CSV table of C-alpha atoms and ligand atoms in Angstrom, one decimal:
chain,number,residue,atom,x,y,z
U,201,MET,CA,0.0,0.0,0.0
U,202,ALA,CA,2.8,2.4,0.9
U,203,ALA,CA,4.4,1.6,-2.4
U,204,VAL,CA,1.1,2.5,-4.2
U,205,LEU,CA,0.9,5.8,-2.4
U,206,ARG,CA,4.6,6.6,-3.1
U,207,GLY,CA,4.1,5.7,-6.7
U,208,SER,CA,1.0,7.8,-7.0
U,209,ARG,CA,2.7,10.8,-5.5
U,210,ARG,CA,5.6,10.4,-7.9
U,211,LEU,CA,3.4,10.3,-11.0
U,212,TRP,CA,0.5,12.6,-10.1
U,213,ARG,CA,0.7,16.0,-8.5
U,214,ARG,CA,-2.3,17.7,-7.2
U,215,CYS,CA,-5.6,18.6,-8.9
U,216,PRO,CA,-7.5,22.0,-9.0
U,217,GLY,CA,-7.5,23.8,-5.8
U,218,HIS,CA,-3.9,22.6,-5.1
U,219,VAL,CA,-0.6,23.3,-6.8
U,220,ALA,CA,-0.6,21.6,-10.2
U,221,LEU,CA,-2.8,19.3,-12.3
U,222,SER,CA,-2.2,15.6,-12.5
U,223,PRO,CA,-1.8,14.1,-16.0
U,224,VAL,CA,-5.2,12.5,-15.6
U,225,CYS,CA,-6.9,15.7,-14.7
U,226,ARG,CA,-5.2,17.7,-17.5
U,227,ARG,CA,-6.1,15.1,-20.1
U,228,SER,CA,-9.7,14.7,-19.0
U,229,MET,CA,-10.3,18.4,-18.7
U,230,ALA,CA,-8.8,19.1,-22.1
U,231,SER,CA,-11.4,17.5,-24.3
U,232,LYS,CA,-13.9,14.6,-24.6
U,233,THR,CA,-11.3,12.0,-25.5
U,234,PRO,CA,-12.6,8.4,-26.0
U,235,VAL,CA,-13.5,6.5,-22.9
U,236,GLY,CA,-13.0,2.7,-22.8
U,237,PHE,CA,-15.8,0.6,-21.4
U,238,ILE,CA,-15.4,-3.1,-20.5
U,239,GLY,CA,-18.4,-5.3,-19.5
U,240,LEU,CA,-21.6,-4.4,-21.3
U,241,GLY,CA,-24.1,-6.3,-19.2
U,242,ASN,CA,-27.2,-5.2,-17.4
U,243,MET,CA,-25.5,-2.3,-15.8
U,244,GLY,CA,-22.6,-1.6,-18.1
U,245,ASN,CA,-24.8,-1.3,-21.2
U,246,PRO,CA,-26.9,1.6,-19.9
U,247,MET,CA,-23.9,3.3,-18.2
U,248,ALA,CA,-21.9,3.3,-21.5
U,249,LYS,CA,-25.0,4.7,-23.3
U,250,ASN,CA,-25.0,7.6,-20.8
U,251,LEU,CA,-21.4,8.3,-21.6
U,252,LEU,CA,-22.3,8.4,-25.3
U,253,LYS,CA,-25.3,10.7,-24.5
U,254,HIS,CA,-22.9,13.1,-22.8
U,255,GLY,CA,-20.8,13.3,-25.9
U,256,TYR,CA,-17.9,11.0,-25.0
U,257,PRO,CA,-16.8,8.6,-27.8
U,258,VAL,CA,-16.9,5.1,-26.4
U,259,ILE,CA,-14.5,2.2,-27.2
U,260,ALA,CA,-15.9,-1.0,-25.7
U,261,THR,CA,-15.5,-4.7,-25.4
U,262,ASP,CA,-17.2,-7.7,-23.8
U,263,VAL,CA,-16.6,-11.4,-23.9
U,264,PHE,CA,-20.1,-11.9,-25.1
U,265,PRO,CA,-20.4,-10.2,-28.5
U,266,GLU,CA,-24.2,-10.0,-28.4
U,267,SER,CA,-23.9,-7.5,-25.5
U,268,CYS,CA,-22.0,-5.1,-27.7
U,269,LYS,CA,-24.6,-4.8,-30.5
U,270,GLU,CA,-26.9,-2.1,-29.1
U,271,ILE,CA,-24.0,0.2,-28.1
U,272,GLN,CA,-22.3,-0.4,-31.5
U,273,GLU,CA,-25.5,0.8,-33.2
U,274,LEU,CA,-25.4,3.9,-31.2
U,275,GLY,CA,-21.9,4.7,-32.4
U,276,ALA,CA,-19.4,3.0,-30.0
U,277,GLN,CA,-16.3,1.3,-31.5
U,278,ILE,CA,-16.1,-2.4,-30.5
U,279,LEU,CA,-12.7,-4.0,-30.0
U,280,ASP,CA,-11.7,-7.6,-29.3
U,281,SER,CA,-10.0,-7.4,-26.0
U,282,PRO,CA,-9.4,-5.2,-22.9
U,283,ALA,CA,-5.7,-4.8,-24.1
U,284,GLU,CA,-6.9,-3.3,-27.4
U,285,VAL,CA,-9.2,-0.9,-25.5
U,286,ALA,CA,-6.3,0.2,-23.3
U,287,ASP,CA,-4.2,0.9,-26.4
U,288,LYS,CA,-6.7,3.4,-27.6
U,289,ALA,CA,-8.3,5.0,-24.5
U,290,ASP,CA,-6.7,7.0,-21.6
U,291,ARG,CA,-9.8,6.6,-19.4
U,292,ILE,CA,-11.4,3.2,-18.9
U,293,VAL,CA,-14.4,2.1,-16.9
U,294,THR,CA,-14.9,-1.6,-16.1
U,295,MET,CA,-18.3,-3.1,-15.0
U,296,LEU,CA,-17.8,-6.9,-14.5
U,297,PRO,CA,-19.6,-9.6,-12.4
U,298,SER,CA,-17.0,-10.5,-9.8
U,299,SER,CA,-13.4,-10.5,-8.5
U,300,PRO,CA,-12.0,-13.2,-10.9
U,301,ASN,CA,-13.4,-11.4,-13.9
U,302,VAL,CA,-11.8,-8.2,-12.8
U,303,ILE,CA,-8.4,-9.9,-12.3
U,304,GLU,CA,-8.7,-11.4,-15.8
U,305,VAL,CA,-9.7,-8.1,-17.4
U,306,TYR,CA,-6.8,-6.2,-15.8
U,307,THR,CA,-4.0,-8.7,-15.5
U,308,GLY,CA,-4.9,-11.5,-17.9
U,309,THR,CA,-3.1,-12.4,-21.2
U,310,ASN,CA,-5.1,-9.8,-23.1
U,311,GLY,CA,-5.7,-7.6,-20.1
U,312,ILE,CA,-5.8,-3.8,-19.8
U,313,LEU,CA,-2.4,-3.7,-18.1
U,314,LYS,CA,-0.7,-5.4,-21.1
U,315,LYS,CA,-1.1,-2.2,-23.2
U,316,VAL,CA,-2.1,0.5,-20.8
U,317,LYS,CA,-0.5,3.9,-21.2
U,318,SER,CA,1.1,5.8,-18.4
U,319,GLY,CA,-1.3,8.3,-16.9
U,320,THR,CA,-4.4,6.3,-17.8
U,321,LEU,CA,-7.3,6.5,-15.3
U,322,LEU,CA,-8.9,3.1,-14.6
U,323,ILE,CA,-12.2,3.1,-12.8
U,324,ASP,CA,-13.6,-0.2,-11.7
U,325,SER,CA,-17.4,0.0,-10.9
U,326,SER,CA,-17.8,-3.8,-10.4
U,327,THR,CA,-18.6,-4.9,-6.8
U,328,ILE,CA,-15.6,-7.0,-5.8
U,329,ASP,CA,-13.4,-7.8,-2.8
U,330,PRO,CA,-11.7,-4.6,-1.5
U,331,ALA,CA,-8.5,-6.6,-1.3
U,332,VAL,CA,-8.6,-7.3,-5.1
U,333,SER,CA,-9.1,-3.5,-5.7
U,334,LYS,CA,-5.9,-2.9,-3.8
U,335,GLU,CA,-4.1,-5.6,-5.7
U,336,MET,CA,-5.3,-4.1,-9.0
U,337,ALA,CA,-4.2,-0.6,-7.9
U,338,ALA,CA,-0.7,-1.8,-7.0
U,339,ALA,CA,-0.4,-3.6,-10.4
U,340,ALA,CA,-1.7,-0.6,-12.3
U,341,ASP,CA,0.8,1.7,-10.4
U,342,LYS,CA,3.7,-0.4,-11.8
U,343,THR,CA,2.6,0.7,-15.3
U,344,GLY,CA,2.1,4.3,-14.4
U,345,ALA,CA,-1.7,4.0,-14.6
U,346,LEU,CA,-4.1,4.9,-11.8
U,347,PHE,CA,-6.8,2.5,-10.6
U,348,MET,CA,-9.8,3.7,-8.5
U,349,ASP,CA,-12.7,1.6,-7.2
U,350,ALA,CA,-16.1,3.1,-7.8
U,351,PRO,CA,-18.8,0.5,-7.1
U,352,VAL,CA,-22.4,1.6,-7.5
U,353,SER,CA,-25.7,1.5,-5.6
U,354,GLY,CA,-28.9,1.7,-7.6
U,355,GLY,CA,-30.0,-1.0,-10.0
U,356,VAL,CA,-30.6,-1.2,-13.7
U,357,GLY,CA,-33.2,1.6,-13.6
U,358,ALA,CA,-30.8,4.0,-11.9
U,359,ALA,CA,-28.1,3.0,-14.5
U,360,ALA,CA,-30.5,3.8,-17.3
U,361,SER,CA,-31.6,7.2,-15.9
U,362,GLY,CA,-28.0,8.2,-14.9
U,363,LYS,CA,-29.0,8.3,-11.2
U,364,LEU,CA,-26.5,5.8,-9.8
U,365,THR,CA,-24.6,6.5,-6.5
U,366,PHE,CA,-20.8,5.9,-6.9
U,367,MET,CA,-18.7,5.2,-3.9
U,368,VAL,CA,-15.1,6.1,-4.9
U,369,GLY,CA,-11.8,4.9,-3.5
U,370,GLY,CA,-8.4,6.1,-4.6
U,371,PRO,CA,-6.1,9.2,-4.2
U,372,GLU,CA,-8.3,12.2,-3.4
U,373,SER,CA,-6.2,14.3,-5.8
U,374,GLU,CA,-7.7,12.3,-8.7
U,375,PHE,CA,-11.3,12.4,-7.5
U,376,THR,CA,-12.1,15.4,-9.7
U,377,ALA,CA,-11.0,13.5,-12.8
U,378,ALA,CA,-13.0,10.4,-11.9
U,379,LYS,CA,-16.0,12.6,-11.0
U,380,GLU,CA,-16.1,14.2,-14.5
U,381,LEU,CA,-17.0,10.8,-16.0
U,382,LEU,CA,-19.0,9.4,-13.2
U,383,THR,CA,-21.4,12.4,-13.2
U,384,CYS,CA,-22.5,11.3,-16.7
U,385,MET,CA,-23.7,8.1,-15.1
U,386,GLY,CA,-24.7,9.0,-11.6
U,387,ALA,CA,-26.5,11.5,-9.4
U,388,ASN,CA,-24.3,11.1,-6.2
U,389,ILE,CA,-20.5,10.7,-6.4
U,390,VAL,CA,-19.1,10.1,-3.0
U,391,TYR,CA,-15.4,10.1,-2.1
U,392,CYS,CA,-14.8,7.4,0.5
U,393,GLY,CA,-11.0,7.4,1.0
U,394,ALA,CA,-8.0,5.2,-0.1
U,395,VAL,CA,-8.5,2.6,-2.8
U,396,GLY,CA,-10.8,-0.2,-1.6
U,397,THR,CA,-12.9,2.0,0.6
U,398,GLY,CA,-15.6,2.4,-2.1
U,399,GLN,CA,-16.0,-1.4,-2.1
U,400,ALA,CA,-16.0,-1.4,1.7
U,401,ALA,CA,-18.9,1.1,1.7
U,402,LYS,CA,-20.8,-0.9,-1.0
U,403,ILE,CA,-20.5,-4.3,0.8
U,404,CYS,CA,-21.5,-2.8,4.1
U,405,ASN,CA,-24.6,-1.3,2.5
U,406,ASN,CA,-25.6,-4.5,0.8
U,407,MET,CA,-25.1,-6.6,3.9
U,408,LEU,CA,-27.6,-4.3,5.7
U,409,LEU,CA,-29.9,-4.3,2.7
U,410,ALA,CA,-30.1,-8.1,2.8
U,411,ILE,CA,-30.6,-8.3,6.5
U,412,GLY,CA,-33.4,-5.6,6.2
U,413,MET,CA,-35.1,-7.5,3.3
U,414,ILE,CA,-35.1,-10.8,5.2
U,415,GLY,CA,-36.4,-9.1,8.3
U,416,THR,CA,-39.2,-7.4,6.3
U,417,SER,CA,-40.1,-10.6,4.6
U,418,GLU,CA,-40.4,-12.7,7.7
U,419,THR,CA,-42.2,-9.9,9.5
U,420,MET,CA,-44.8,-9.6,6.7
U,421,ASN,CA,-45.2,-13.3,6.5
U,422,LEU,CA,-45.8,-13.6,10.3
U,423,GLY,CA,-48.3,-10.8,10.2
U,424,MET,CA,-50.2,-12.4,7.3
U,425,ARG,CA,-50.2,-15.8,9.2
U,426,LEU,CA,-51.7,-13.9,12.2
U,427,GLY,CA,-54.5,-12.7,9.9
U,428,LEU,CA,-53.3,-9.2,9.0
U,429,ASP,CA,-53.9,-7.7,5.6
U,430,PRO,CA,-50.4,-7.2,4.1
U,431,LYS,CA,-51.2,-3.7,2.8
U,432,LEU,CA,-52.4,-2.6,6.2
U,433,LEU,CA,-49.4,-4.2,7.9
U,434,SER,CA,-47.0,-2.5,5.6
U,435,LYS,CA,-48.8,0.9,6.1
U,436,ILE,CA,-48.5,0.4,9.9
U,437,LEU,CA,-44.8,-0.6,9.7
U,438,ASN,CA,-44.1,2.4,7.5
U,439,MET,CA,-45.5,4.8,10.1
U,440,SER,CA,-43.7,3.0,12.9
U,441,SER,CA,-40.2,2.1,14.1
U,442,GLY,CA,-40.0,-1.0,11.9
U,443,ARG,CA,-40.0,1.1,8.7
U,444,CYS,CA,-37.0,0.5,6.3
U,445,TRP,CA,-36.3,0.8,2.6
U,446,SER,CA,-37.4,-2.8,2.1
U,447,SER,CA,-40.8,-2.0,3.7
U,448,ASP,CA,-41.5,1.4,2.3
U,449,THR,CA,-39.8,1.5,-1.2
U,450,TYR,CA,-39.3,-2.1,-2.3
U,451,ASN,CA,-41.9,-4.2,-0.4
U,452,PRO,CA,-41.3,-7.9,-1.0
U,453,VAL,CA,-45.0,-9.0,-0.8
U,454,PRO,CA,-46.8,-9.2,-4.1
U,455,GLY,CA,-49.8,-6.8,-4.3
U,456,VAL,CA,-48.5,-4.4,-1.6
U,457,MET,CA,-46.7,-2.0,-4.1
U,458,GLU,CA,-46.8,-1.3,-7.8
U,459,GLY,CA,-43.6,-1.0,-9.9
U,460,VAL,CA,-41.4,-3.2,-7.8
U,461,PRO,CA,-40.1,-6.8,-8.6
U,462,SER,CA,-42.6,-8.4,-6.2
U,463,ALA,CA,-45.4,-7.0,-8.4
U,464,ASN,CA,-43.8,-8.7,-11.4
U,465,ASN,CA,-43.1,-12.2,-10.2
U,466,TYR,CA,-39.7,-11.0,-8.9
U,467,ALA,CA,-38.4,-10.3,-12.4
U,468,GLY,CA,-35.8,-7.6,-13.0
U,469,GLY,CA,-34.2,-5.8,-10.1
U,470,PHE,CA,-31.2,-7.0,-8.2
U,471,GLY,CA,-30.6,-10.8,-8.6
U,472,THR,CA,-30.4,-13.2,-5.7
U,473,MET,CA,-27.1,-14.5,-7.1
U,474,LEU,CA,-25.5,-11.1,-7.0
U,475,MET,CA,-26.8,-10.5,-3.5
U,476,ALA,CA,-25.3,-13.9,-2.4
U,477,LYS,CA,-22.0,-12.8,-4.0
U,478,ASP,CA,-22.0,-9.4,-2.1
U,479,LEU,CA,-22.8,-11.2,1.2
U,480,GLY,CA,-19.8,-13.5,0.5
U,481,LEU,CA,-17.6,-10.5,0.1
U,482,ALA,CA,-18.8,-9.1,3.4
U,483,GLN,CA,-18.1,-12.4,5.1
U,484,ASN,CA,-14.5,-12.5,3.7
U,485,SER,CA,-13.9,-8.9,4.9
U,486,ALA,CA,-15.4,-9.8,8.3
U,487,THR,CA,-13.0,-12.7,8.6
U,488,THR,CA,-10.0,-10.7,7.7
U,489,THR,CA,-10.9,-7.9,10.0
U,490,ARG,CA,-12.1,-10.3,12.8
U,491,THR,CA,-15.5,-8.5,12.9
U,492,PRO,CA,-18.5,-10.4,14.3
U,493,VAL,CA,-21.3,-10.3,11.7
U,494,PRO,CA,-23.8,-13.0,12.8
U,495,MET,CA,-26.8,-11.5,11.0
U,496,GLY,CA,-24.7,-11.0,7.8
U,497,ALA,CA,-23.6,-14.7,8.0
U,498,LEU,CA,-27.2,-15.9,8.3
U,499,ALA,CA,-28.3,-13.7,5.4
U,500,HIS,CA,-25.4,-15.1,3.3
U,501,GLN,CA,-26.5,-18.7,4.0
U,502,LEU,CA,-30.1,-17.9,3.2
U,503,TYR,CA,-29.3,-16.3,-0.1
U,504,ARG,CA,-26.9,-19.2,-1.0
U,505,MET,CA,-29.7,-21.7,-0.2
U,506,MET,CA,-32.1,-19.7,-2.5
U,507,CYS,CA,-29.5,-19.8,-5.3
U,508,CYS,CA,-29.6,-23.7,-5.1
U,509,ARG,CA,-33.4,-23.8,-5.1
U,510,GLY,CA,-34.2,-21.9,-8.3
U,511,TYR,CA,-34.1,-18.3,-7.1
U,512,ALA,CA,-30.7,-17.3,-8.5
U,513,ASN,CA,-32.0,-15.1,-11.2
U,514,LYS,CA,-35.0,-13.7,-9.3
U,515,ASP,CA,-34.9,-10.4,-7.5
U,516,PHE,CA,-33.5,-10.6,-4.0
U,517,SER,CA,-36.8,-9.6,-2.5
U,518,SER,CA,-38.0,-13.1,-3.5
U,519,VAL,CA,-36.7,-14.2,-0.1
U,520,PHE,CA,-40.4,-13.6,0.9
U,521,GLN,CA,-41.6,-16.2,-1.6
U,522,PHE,CA,-38.8,-18.6,-0.5
U,523,LEU,CA,-39.9,-18.3,3.2
U,524,ARG,CA,-43.6,-18.9,2.1
U,525,GLU,CA,-42.6,-22.0,0.1
U,526,GLU,CA,-40.5,-23.4,3.0
U,527,GLU,CA,-43.6,-22.8,5.3
U,528,GLU,CA,-45.9,-24.6,2.8
U,529,LYS,CA,-43.6,-27.5,2.6
U,530,GLN,CA,-43.7,-27.8,6.4
U,531,GLN,CA,-47.5,-27.6,6.4
U,532,SER,CA,-47.7,-30.4,3.8
U,533,GLY,CA,-45.8,-32.7,6.2
U,534,GLY,CA,-42.3,-32.0,5.1
U,535,GLY,CA,-41.0,-30.9,8.4
U,536,GLN,CA,-42.4,-31.4,11.9
S,14,LIG,P1,-23.8,-8.7,-15.9
S,14,LIG,O1,-23.4,-10.1,-15.7
S,14,LIG,O2,-25.1,-8.4,-16.5
S,14,LIG,O3,-22.7,-8.0,-16.8
S,14,LIG,C1,-21.3,-8.2,-16.7
S,14,LIG,C2,-20.8,-8.2,-18.1
S,14,LIG,O4,-19.3,-8.4,-18.1
S,14,LIG,C3,-21.3,-9.3,-19.1
S,14,LIG,O5,-21.8,-8.7,-20.3
S,14,LIG,C4,-20.1,-10.2,-19.3
S,14,LIG,O6,-20.2,-10.8,-20.6
S,14,LIG,C5,-19.0,-9.2,-19.2
S,14,LIG,N1,-17.7,-9.9,-18.9
S,14,LIG,C6,-17.4,-10.9,-18.0
S,14,LIG,N2,-16.1,-11.2,-18.0
S,14,LIG,C7,-15.6,-10.5,-19.0
S,14,LIG,C8,-14.3,-10.4,-19.5
S,14,LIG,N3,-13.3,-11.2,-19.1
S,14,LIG,N4,-14.0,-9.5,-20.5
S,14,LIG,C9,-15.0,-8.7,-21.0
S,14,LIG,N5,-16.3,-8.7,-20.5
S,14,LIG,C10,-16.6,-9.6,-19.5
S,14,LIG,O7,-23.7,-8.0,-14.5
S,14,LIG,P2,-24.3,-6.6,-14.0
S,14,LIG,O8,-25.7,-6.9,-13.5
S,14,LIG,O9,-24.1,-5.6,-15.1
S,14,LIG,O10,-23.4,-6.3,-12.8
S,14,LIG,C11,-22.1,-5.8,-12.9
S,14,LIG,C12,-21.5,-5.5,-11.6
S,14,LIG,O11,-22.3,-4.4,-11.0
S,14,LIG,C13,-21.5,-6.6,-10.6
S,14,LIG,O12,-20.3,-6.6,-9.8
S,14,LIG,C14,-22.7,-6.4,-9.7
S,14,LIG,O13,-22.5,-6.9,-8.4
S,14,LIG,C15,-22.7,-4.8,-9.7
S,14,LIG,N6,-24.1,-4.3,-9.4
S,14,LIG,C16,-25.2,-4.8,-10.1
S,14,LIG,C17,-26.4,-4.2,-9.9
S,14,LIG,C18,-27.6,-4.7,-10.6
S,14,LIG,O14,-28.8,-4.4,-10.2
S,14,LIG,N7,-27.5,-5.6,-11.6
S,14,LIG,C19,-26.6,-3.2,-9.0
S,14,LIG,C20,-25.4,-2.7,-8.3
S,14,LIG,C21,-24.2,-3.2,-8.6
């Protein structure tokens, strides 16, 4: 880590408001030079579209060629590998499923770091292990490039409307340069601290989100079993101390709210498999920091069980349906 900081100080001086501009800041503020984008999935596709909408030429790649079609039709240049993107762009955003994909895209045979130019700004918005973000930052530093982690909160809808929240980790002196791009894709850009702290904020939020969703689901289920109307119960919760985002904005019970995944058979939204992954990251971090997270551990196990029982691609609020099904199995004699 100390080496990363030393290296960064050597290569980048300070941004506006300080003494001098870093190479990244100077380049990014000079013109709308092409931005590389790697990982055009559910989130990456609308994010890259927003860069195009803001007038940035986009040079993109994805292992799955079908994912590139839409953005190509909108004018993006599509290349075959992350290394080729790095050869052409001096700012690159990555939006990949998990830590192994990020390691492959940055340090693999055709990875970004094979061809990256000194002074390139690398922004990883995937949700991954903070330790991997630090490793990528150290590897990028050896090439003279700068890696920042900037995971997001807000789902596909927020990615499409450019309303994501970015939690950014890396040298504060480069935050302005990162923010210039991130404001094209998000409404809140929050500086968290050194590299890896963006991921830390993200996985803490998602651990609480999962715990809150499970709590809301089991509470609603109990109330219903006690004869309460679910709409009435959620109204009471939302004017009482049990209120939370899962109860008042994203209620997991079908029929309680419109326009949420529970109203659409749990389609769309934030997948159970991704939630299980984020809870796994929280568990790893809890182990390395020796932090007790009993509720987070239970939430992790529940979401893993759901993945094995056909819920992997349903929205994570389907934990309500999962609990109902478990209960129905018990009633039909499955468990006494
Ligand atoms: P996704 O699986 O839809 O998209 C990932 C894309 O990366 C895919 O198109 C895949 O082909 C591509 N990819 C994988 N390996 C690659 C490689 N080696 N080279 C090039 N491309 C590669 O995932 P997503 O839903 O867009 O999520 C991306 C990240 O954002 C995840 O880390 C997720 O946890 C996080 N996130 C997702 C949501 C959400 O609602 N979907 C919300 C917040 C954060």
